[in-house]
mmCIF file of C-alpha atoms in Angstrom:
data_model
loop_
_atom_site.group_PDB
_atom_site.id
_atom_site.type_symbol
_atom_site.label_atom_id
_atom_site.label_comp_id
_atom_site.label_asym_id
_atom_site.label_seq_id
_atom_site.Cartn_x
_atom_site.Cartn_y
_atom_site.Cartn_z
ATOM 1 C CA MET A 47 -122.193 -75.198 -108.834
ATOM 2 C CA SER A 48 -119.945 -74.205 -105.451
ATOM 3 C CA PRO A 49 -121.537 -72.236 -102.112
ATOM 4 C CA ARG A 50 -119.906 -68.828 -102.111
ATOM 5 C CA LEU A 51 -120.643 -69.545 -98.145
ATOM 6 C CA ASN A 52 -120.467 -73.111 -96.772
ATOM 7 C CA SER A 53 -122.719 -73.881 -94.274
ATOM 8 C CA ARG A 54 -121.818 -76.127 -91.200
ATOM 9 C CA SER A 55 -124.307 -78.506 -89.598
ATOM 10 C CA GLN A 56 -126.007 -78.171 -85.447
ATOM 11 C CA TYR A 57 -127.922 -80.713 -83.808
ATOM 12 C CA LEU A 58 -130.124 -79.786 -81.344
ATOM 13 C CA THR A 59 -133.283 -80.810 -79.461
ATOM 14 C CA VAL A 60 -135.720 -79.126 -80.031
ATOM 15 C CA ASN A 61 -139.637 -79.622 -78.110
ATOM 16 C CA HIS A 62 -138.264 -83.254 -78.055
ATOM 17 C CA ARG A 63 -137.060 -84.155 -81.783
ATOM 18 C CA ARG A 64 -133.921 -83.252 -82.801
ATOM 19 C CA TYR A 65 -133.338 -81.046 -85.270
ATOM 20 C CA HIS A 66 -131.102 -79.938 -88.113
ATOM 21 C CA LEU A 67 -129.760 -76.721 -88.256
ATOM 22 C CA ARG A 68 -128.045 -75.153 -90.317
ATOM 23 C CA ARG A 69 -125.673 -72.024 -89.566
ATOM 24 C CA TRP A 70 -123.701 -70.171 -92.024
ATOM 25 C CA GLY A 71 -121.508 -66.281 -91.678
ATOM 26 C CA PRO A 72 -119.980 -65.186 -88.100
ATOM 27 C CA GLU A 73 -121.371 -66.253 -84.786
ATOM 28 C CA ASP A 74 -121.032 -62.638 -83.535
ATOM 29 C CA ALA A 75 -123.270 -61.051 -86.590
ATOM 30 C CA PRO A 76 -126.645 -60.349 -86.355
ATOM 31 C CA LEU A 77 -129.231 -63.290 -86.212
ATOM 32 C CA LEU A 78 -131.234 -63.909 -89.103
ATOM 33 C CA VAL A 79 -133.152 -67.361 -89.052
ATOM 34 C CA LEU A 80 -134.679 -68.858 -91.855
ATOM 35 C CA LEU A 81 -137.714 -71.401 -92.232
ATOM 36 C CA HIS A 82 -138.413 -73.426 -95.355
ATOM 37 C CA GLY A 83 -141.528 -74.596 -96.977
ATOM 38 C CA TRP A 84 -143.078 -78.100 -97.950
ATOM 39 C CA MET A 85 -140.818 -80.914 -98.834
ATOM 40 C CA ASP A 86 -138.244 -78.411 -98.781
ATOM 41 C CA SER A 87 -135.074 -78.038 -96.615
ATOM 42 C CA SER A 88 -132.936 -75.558 -95.144
ATOM 43 C CA ALA A 89 -129.873 -75.983 -97.541
ATOM 44 C CA THR A 90 -131.909 -74.368 -100.322
ATOM 45 C CA PHE A 91 -131.446 -70.997 -99.443
ATOM 46 C CA GLN A 92 -127.980 -71.091 -100.103
ATOM 47 C CA PHE A 93 -128.361 -69.267 -103.518
ATOM 48 C CA MET A 94 -130.359 -66.103 -101.381
ATOM 49 C CA ILE A 95 -127.425 -66.310 -98.463
ATOM 50 C CA ASP A 96 -125.197 -66.586 -101.163
ATOM 51 C CA ALA A 97 -126.465 -63.209 -102.310
ATOM 52 C CA LEU A 98 -126.179 -61.336 -99.358
ATOM 53 C CA ALA A 99 -124.053 -58.005 -99.735
ATOM 54 C CA GLY A 100 -123.897 -58.161 -95.806
ATOM 55 C CA GLU A 101 -122.346 -60.345 -92.538
ATOM 56 C CA TRP A 102 -125.189 -62.193 -91.325
ATOM 57 C CA GLN A 103 -125.681 -64.851 -88.851
ATOM 58 C CA VAL A 104 -128.278 -67.421 -90.525
ATOM 59 C CA ALA A 105 -129.443 -70.183 -88.922
ATOM 60 C CA ALA A 106 -132.027 -72.654 -90.595
ATOM 61 C CA PRO A 107 -133.472 -75.572 -88.929
ATOM 62 C CA ASP A 108 -135.256 -78.625 -91.339
ATOM 63 C CA TRP A 109 -138.447 -78.929 -90.040
ATOM 64 C CA ARG A 110 -139.653 -82.524 -87.931
ATOM 65 C CA GLY A 111 -140.012 -85.368 -90.631
ATOM 66 C CA PHE A 112 -137.608 -82.654 -93.465
ATOM 67 C CA GLY A 113 -134.097 -82.855 -94.488
ATOM 68 C CA ASP A 114 -131.634 -84.248 -91.595
ATOM 69 C CA SER A 115 -134.748 -83.931 -89.132
ATOM 70 C CA GLN A 116 -136.080 -86.074 -86.391
ATOM 71 C CA TRP A 117 -139.582 -87.914 -88.310
ATOM 72 C CA ASN A 118 -142.575 -88.558 -86.325
ATOM 73 C CA ASP A 119 -144.189 -91.420 -85.802
ATOM 74 C CA GLY A 120 -147.394 -90.469 -87.211
ATOM 75 C CA GLY A 121 -148.303 -87.851 -89.042
ATOM 76 C CA TYR A 122 -147.641 -83.980 -89.031
ATOM 77 C CA TYR A 123 -150.196 -80.827 -87.524
ATOM 78 C CA PHE A 124 -149.520 -77.258 -87.666
ATOM 79 C CA PRO A 125 -149.708 -76.712 -83.713
ATOM 80 C CA ASP A 126 -146.431 -79.347 -83.488
ATOM 81 C CA TYR A 127 -144.505 -76.592 -86.125
ATOM 82 C CA LEU A 128 -145.293 -73.498 -84.039
ATOM 83 C CA ALA A 129 -143.967 -75.447 -80.439
ATOM 84 C CA ASP A 130 -140.646 -76.367 -82.581
ATOM 85 C CA LEU A 131 -140.484 -72.430 -83.450
ATOM 86 C CA ASP A 132 -141.044 -71.186 -80.245
ATOM 87 C CA ASP A 133 -138.476 -73.700 -78.504
ATOM 88 C CA LEU A 134 -136.062 -73.258 -81.123
ATOM 89 C CA LEU A 135 -136.145 -69.448 -81.059
ATOM 90 C CA ARG A 136 -136.060 -69.554 -76.901
ATOM 91 C CA GLN A 137 -132.686 -71.238 -77.994
ATOM 92 C CA LEU A 138 -131.401 -69.798 -80.641
ATOM 93 C CA SER A 139 -132.122 -65.878 -79.012
ATOM 94 C CA PRO A 140 -133.232 -66.725 -75.699
ATOM 95 C CA ASN A 141 -132.664 -62.212 -74.782
ATOM 96 C CA ARG A 142 -133.470 -60.653 -77.855
ATOM 97 C CA PRO A 143 -136.123 -60.190 -80.389
ATOM 98 C CA VAL A 144 -135.175 -62.345 -83.771
ATOM 99 C CA LYS A 145 -135.195 -61.473 -87.327
ATOM 100 C CA LEU A 146 -137.040 -63.971 -88.976
ATOM 101 C CA LEU A 147 -137.647 -65.085 -92.577
ATOM 102 C CA GLY A 148 -140.627 -68.039 -93.766
ATOM 103 C CA HIS A 149 -141.150 -69.060 -96.931
ATOM 104 C CA SER A 150 -144.277 -70.797 -97.882
ATOM 105 C CA MET A 151 -145.352 -72.977 -95.055
ATOM 106 C CA GLY A 152 -141.988 -71.905 -93.141
ATOM 107 C CA ALA A 153 -144.265 -68.784 -93.905
ATOM 108 C CA MET A 154 -147.607 -69.138 -92.486
ATOM 109 C CA ILE A 155 -146.210 -70.856 -89.079
ATOM 110 C CA ALA A 156 -143.974 -67.687 -88.752
ATOM 111 C CA GLY A 157 -146.939 -65.578 -88.830
ATOM 112 C CA VAL A 158 -148.940 -67.504 -86.422
ATOM 113 C CA ASP A 159 -145.884 -67.225 -84.324
ATOM 114 C CA ALA A 160 -145.336 -63.646 -84.769
ATOM 115 C CA GLY A 161 -148.932 -63.483 -83.159
ATOM 116 C CA VAL A 162 -149.344 -65.580 -81.231
ATOM 117 C CA ARG A 163 -145.327 -64.148 -79.582
ATOM 118 C CA PRO A 164 -144.977 -60.830 -80.714
ATOM 119 C CA GLU A 165 -142.540 -59.832 -78.436
ATOM 120 C CA ARG A 166 -140.185 -62.298 -80.043
ATOM 121 C CA ILE A 167 -139.883 -61.067 -83.464
ATOM 122 C CA GLU A 168 -137.957 -58.059 -84.353
ATOM 123 C CA LYS A 169 -138.648 -58.176 -87.763
ATOM 124 C CA LEU A 170 -140.970 -60.226 -89.431
ATOM 125 C CA VAL A 171 -140.534 -61.010 -93.628
ATOM 126 C CA LEU A 172 -143.673 -63.755 -94.932
ATOM 127 C CA ALA A 173 -142.168 -64.985 -98.512
ATOM 128 C CA GLU A 174 -145.089 -66.862 -100.198
ATOM 129 C CA GLY A 175 -146.847 -67.327 -97.484
ATOM 130 C CA PHE A 176 -150.247 -65.398 -96.954
ATOM 131 C CA GLY A 177 -152.470 -68.819 -95.331
ATOM 132 C CA LEU A 178 -154.346 -71.074 -97.719
ATOM 133 C CA ASN A 179 -158.186 -71.379 -98.869
ATOM 134 C CA PRO A 180 -160.728 -71.030 -96.528
ATOM 135 C CA THR A 181 -162.728 -74.162 -95.300
ATOM 136 C CA ARG A 182 -166.095 -75.244 -94.247
ATOM 137 C CA PRO A 183 -167.275 -77.431 -91.796
ATOM 138 C CA ALA A 184 -169.139 -79.060 -93.983
ATOM 139 C CA GLU A 185 -165.167 -80.301 -95.784
ATOM 140 C CA ALA A 186 -164.655 -82.745 -92.574
ATOM 141 C CA PRO A 187 -166.466 -85.641 -92.623
ATOM 142 C CA GLY A 188 -164.429 -86.003 -96.658
ATOM 143 C CA ARG A 189 -160.915 -85.167 -95.087
ATOM 144 C CA TYR A 190 -161.393 -87.388 -92.080
ATOM 145 C CA GLY A 191 -162.557 -89.791 -94.556
ATOM 146 C CA ARG A 192 -159.399 -89.691 -96.440
ATOM 147 C CA TRP A 193 -157.042 -89.368 -94.225
ATOM 148 C CA LEU A 194 -158.752 -92.522 -92.634
ATOM 149 C CA ARG A 195 -157.863 -94.272 -96.060
ATOM 150 C CA GLU A 196 -154.803 -92.784 -96.428
ATOM 151 C CA SER A 197 -153.628 -94.028 -92.677
ATOM 152 C CA ALA A 198 -154.162 -97.470 -93.660
ATOM 153 C CA GLN A 199 -152.070 -97.462 -95.782
ATOM 154 C CA ASP A 200 -148.033 -97.785 -96.767
ATOM 155 C CA ILE A 201 -147.157 -94.911 -98.112
ATOM 156 C CA ARG A 202 -143.769 -94.079 -100.005
ATOM 157 C CA PHE A 203 -141.341 -92.617 -102.179
ATOM 158 C CA ASP A 204 -140.481 -93.583 -105.381
ATOM 159 C CA THR A 205 -136.408 -94.329 -105.809
ATOM 160 C CA MET A 206 -134.942 -92.571 -108.008
ATOM 161 C CA ALA A 207 -132.240 -93.996 -110.398
ATOM 162 C CA SER A 208 -129.673 -90.956 -110.823
ATOM 163 C CA LEU A 209 -129.917 -87.422 -110.146
ATOM 164 C CA GLU A 210 -131.095 -86.330 -113.375
ATOM 165 C CA GLN A 211 -134.235 -87.523 -112.457
ATOM 166 C CA PRO A 212 -135.330 -85.169 -109.673
ATOM 167 C CA ALA A 213 -133.558 -81.922 -111.768
ATOM 168 C CA ASP A 214 -135.674 -82.848 -114.538
ATOM 169 C CA ARG A 215 -138.453 -82.871 -112.081
ATOM 170 C CA LEU A 216 -137.584 -79.245 -110.589
ATOM 171 C CA LEU A 217 -136.992 -77.802 -114.134
ATOM 172 C CA ALA A 218 -139.955 -79.265 -115.405
ATOM 173 C CA ARG A 219 -142.239 -77.315 -112.640
ATOM 174 C CA ASN A 220 -139.580 -74.244 -111.572
ATOM 175 C CA PRO A 221 -138.542 -73.283 -115.772
ATOM 176 C CA LEU A 222 -136.346 -69.813 -114.296
ATOM 177 C CA LEU A 223 -134.115 -72.347 -112.604
ATOM 178 C CA THR A 224 -130.721 -73.167 -114.508
ATOM 179 C CA PRO A 225 -129.695 -76.730 -114.400
ATOM 180 C CA GLU A 226 -126.591 -76.613 -112.728
ATOM 181 C CA ARG A 227 -128.695 -75.160 -109.392
ATOM 182 C CA ALA A 228 -131.864 -78.162 -110.416
ATOM 183 C CA ARG A 229 -129.220 -80.765 -109.679
ATOM 184 C CA TRP A 230 -127.459 -79.088 -107.168
ATOM 185 C CA LEU A 231 -131.045 -78.575 -104.932
ATOM 186 C CA ALA A 232 -131.616 -82.066 -105.948
ATOM 187 C CA ALA A 233 -128.758 -83.314 -104.068
ATOM 188 C CA ALA A 234 -129.686 -81.632 -101.562
ATOM 189 C CA LEU A 235 -133.885 -82.471 -101.415
ATOM 190 C CA THR A 236 -132.430 -86.654 -102.094
ATOM 191 C CA ARG A 237 -130.462 -89.219 -100.169
ATOM 192 C CA PRO A 238 -128.838 -92.587 -101.442
ATOM 193 C CA VAL A 239 -130.481 -96.357 -100.689
ATOM 194 C CA ASP A 240 -129.566 -99.321 -101.889
ATOM 195 C CA GLY A 241 -130.839 -99.312 -106.048
ATOM 196 C CA GLY A 242 -130.519 -95.397 -106.226
ATOM 197 C CA LEU A 243 -132.375 -92.209 -104.508
ATOM 198 C CA VAL A 244 -135.540 -91.613 -102.690
ATOM 199 C CA TYR A 245 -136.533 -87.797 -101.422
ATOM 200 C CA ARG A 246 -134.902 -87.176 -98.143
ATOM 201 C CA ALA A 247 -138.978 -85.800 -96.238
ATOM 202 C CA ASP A 248 -141.142 -88.150 -94.549
ATOM 203 C CA PRO A 249 -143.444 -89.178 -97.433
ATOM 204 C CA ARG A 250 -146.306 -88.790 -94.505
ATOM 205 C CA HIS A 251 -146.266 -85.202 -95.072
ATOM 206 C CA LYS A 252 -148.051 -86.469 -98.652
ATOM 207 C CA MET A 253 -150.894 -87.095 -96.500
ATOM 208 C CA VAL A 254 -154.148 -85.164 -96.066
ATOM 209 C CA ASN A 255 -154.375 -82.815 -93.310
ATOM 210 C CA PRO A 256 -157.657 -84.403 -91.036
ATOM 211 C CA VAL A 257 -157.376 -81.381 -89.663
ATOM 212 C CA LEU A 258 -158.989 -77.750 -91.614
ATOM 213 C CA TYR A 259 -157.220 -74.763 -91.995
ATOM 214 C CA ARG A 260 -159.160 -71.694 -89.993
ATOM 215 C CA LEU A 261 -158.316 -68.695 -91.614
ATOM 216 C CA GLU A 262 -159.750 -66.674 -88.669
ATOM 217 C CA GLU A 263 -157.982 -68.164 -86.982
ATOM 218 C CA ALA A 264 -154.563 -66.890 -88.385
ATOM 219 C CA MET A 265 -156.333 -63.917 -89.011
ATOM 220 C CA ALA A 266 -156.729 -63.112 -85.273
ATOM 221 C CA CYS A 267 -152.701 -64.227 -84.726
ATOM 222 C CA TRP A 268 -151.633 -61.670 -87.459
ATOM 223 C CA ARG A 269 -153.945 -58.910 -85.986
ATOM 224 C CA ARG A 270 -151.749 -59.328 -82.769
ATOM 225 C CA ILE A 271 -148.291 -59.363 -84.279
ATOM 226 C CA SER A 272 -146.456 -55.585 -83.528
ATOM 227 C CA ALA A 273 -143.408 -56.204 -85.859
ATOM 228 C CA PRO A 274 -142.693 -54.772 -89.287
ATOM 229 C CA VAL A 275 -143.870 -57.260 -92.034
ATOM 230 C CA LEU A 276 -142.614 -57.124 -95.266
ATOM 231 C CA TRP A 277 -144.348 -59.624 -98.328
ATOM 232 C CA LEU A 278 -143.092 -61.260 -100.665
ATOM 233 C CA LEU A 279 -144.622 -62.074 -103.797
ATOM 234 C CA GLY A 280 -143.559 -63.696 -107.195
ATOM 235 C CA GLU A 281 -144.959 -61.998 -109.875
ATOM 236 C CA HIS A 282 -146.409 -65.520 -111.668
ATOM 237 C CA PRO A 283 -149.278 -66.084 -109.344
ATOM 238 C CA PHE A 284 -149.027 -70.103 -107.313
ATOM 239 C CA ASP A 285 -150.698 -72.029 -109.679
ATOM 240 C CA HIS A 286 -151.928 -74.958 -106.468
ATOM 241 C CA PRO A 287 -155.342 -75.910 -105.714
ATOM 242 C CA VAL A 288 -154.712 -75.269 -102.239
ATOM 243 C CA VAL A 289 -154.304 -72.151 -102.436
ATOM 244 C CA SER A 290 -156.375 -71.115 -105.548
ATOM 245 C CA GLY A 291 -158.983 -68.606 -103.767
ATOM 246 C CA VAL A 292 -155.915 -66.884 -101.679
ATOM 247 C CA LEU A 293 -155.692 -64.632 -103.994
ATOM 248 C CA ALA A 294 -158.703 -63.415 -104.191
ATOM 249 C CA THR A 295 -158.880 -62.640 -100.576
ATOM 250 C CA LEU A 296 -154.971 -60.334 -100.023
ATOM 251 C CA ASP A 297 -156.289 -57.683 -99.271
ATOM 252 C CA GLU A 298 -158.532 -59.011 -96.441
ATOM 253 C CA ARG A 299 -155.459 -60.826 -95.708
ATOM 254 C CA ARG A 300 -153.570 -56.999 -96.096
ATOM 255 C CA ALA A 301 -156.139 -55.553 -93.407
ATOM 256 C CA CYS A 302 -154.679 -57.322 -90.776
ATOM 257 C CA PHE A 303 -150.958 -56.341 -90.732
ATOM 258 C CA ALA A 304 -150.322 -52.927 -88.727
ATOM 259 C CA GLN A 305 -146.401 -52.359 -90.059
ATOM 260 C CA LEU A 306 -147.307 -53.737 -93.346
ATOM 261 C CA SER A 307 -144.903 -53.200 -96.949
ATOM 262 C CA GLU A 308 -144.496 -54.876 -99.612
ATOM 263 C CA GLU A 309 -142.862 -56.581 -102.758
ATOM 264 C CA THR A 310 -142.835 -58.446 -105.760
ATOM 265 C CA ILE A 311 -140.063 -60.129 -107.152
ATOM 266 C CA ALA A 312 -140.086 -59.361 -111.252
ATOM 267 C CA GLY A 313 -140.371 -62.992 -113.354
ATOM 268 C CA ALA A 314 -140.268 -65.408 -109.322
ATOM 269 C CA GLY A 315 -143.299 -67.595 -109.052
ATOM 270 C CA HIS A 316 -143.343 -69.578 -105.832
ATOM 271 C CA MET A 317 -139.984 -70.620 -104.920
ATOM 272 C CA LEU A 318 -138.249 -67.554 -104.683
ATOM 273 C CA GLN A 319 -134.980 -68.409 -103.612
ATOM 274 C CA TRP A 320 -134.378 -70.714 -106.235
ATOM 275 C CA GLU A 321 -135.196 -68.531 -109.640
ATOM 276 C CA LYS A 322 -135.129 -65.374 -108.183
ATOM 277 C CA PRO A 323 -132.617 -64.775 -105.476
ATOM 278 C CA GLU A 324 -130.224 -62.388 -105.917
ATOM 279 C CA GLN A 325 -133.106 -59.842 -105.975
ATOM 280 C CA MET A 326 -135.170 -61.705 -102.895
ATOM 281 C CA ALA A 327 -131.790 -61.353 -100.592
ATOM 282 C CA ALA A 328 -131.642 -57.570 -101.946
ATOM 283 C CA GLU A 329 -135.379 -57.065 -100.758
ATOM 284 C CA VAL A 330 -134.900 -58.813 -97.312
ATOM 285 C CA GLU A 331 -131.851 -56.839 -96.841
ATOM 286 C CA ARG A 332 -133.644 -53.889 -97.533
ATOM 287 C CA PHE A 333 -135.712 -54.625 -95.618
ATOM 288 C CA LEU A 334 -134.351 -55.670 -92.495
ATOM 289 C CA LEU A 335 -131.863 -52.747 -92.241
ATOM 290 C CA ARG A 336 -133.994 -50.039 -93.025
ATOM 291 C CA LYS A 337 -134.725 -48.124 -89.513
ATOM 292 C CA SER A 338 -138.321 -48.835 -88.054
#
């Protein structure tokens, strides 16, 4: 697969970490910032960017511990990503609010940031990222115990012999992918090592987070968002225990947003930008170009 619009790499110091960004399009075009999800990277927005009809200056970071950005010495915690985004937006657009799109984990970070710094966001797209299951304080002892056990282990990814192995895994999890796109994604998400390939992400992302997700705090941030917001959902719900209870409380979550529109991408699952990038690009541009 050959991209229609090639990206260029940029490295910045973001919140005391070496961050890798991908940039597409002319620097004088309107800025659109894209935030990838868990175990993903900025590269995999490529299909959606190729499908954009207009001319945009696109900037997409690899979050810390993903892609080609610096890894942490220890674990990974949500407030660090929030501080990373705050610093990144300050550098990318110091004088104007930005158009911001986040997918999955990236959307959860973007949604909180847009409530904490509402003046910084012009328009916000949340793609398949409407929060996690609510938690209870009684879960804390078990969560801390599991985290302590995992912290004492040497966590690493297995080495894969060739690109066919990760490509086959992607096709099994995302049957709407073409083999060509699956192989391209497999190359973007892995790096060569002696004996084969490993995923680019820090394997410590696989550790359980000891900090319980507090839905009430996220909702309090969403209520402070002043920008128009677009929810993008896949037609087929994300089948994962981490978000199994989200769909049952979507109406409660919707009610937090003052200016909310919503679109469902027909035929898509969780990975909208992989599976239906043309439809996603059309919905995103329609929303961004709409006069508020």
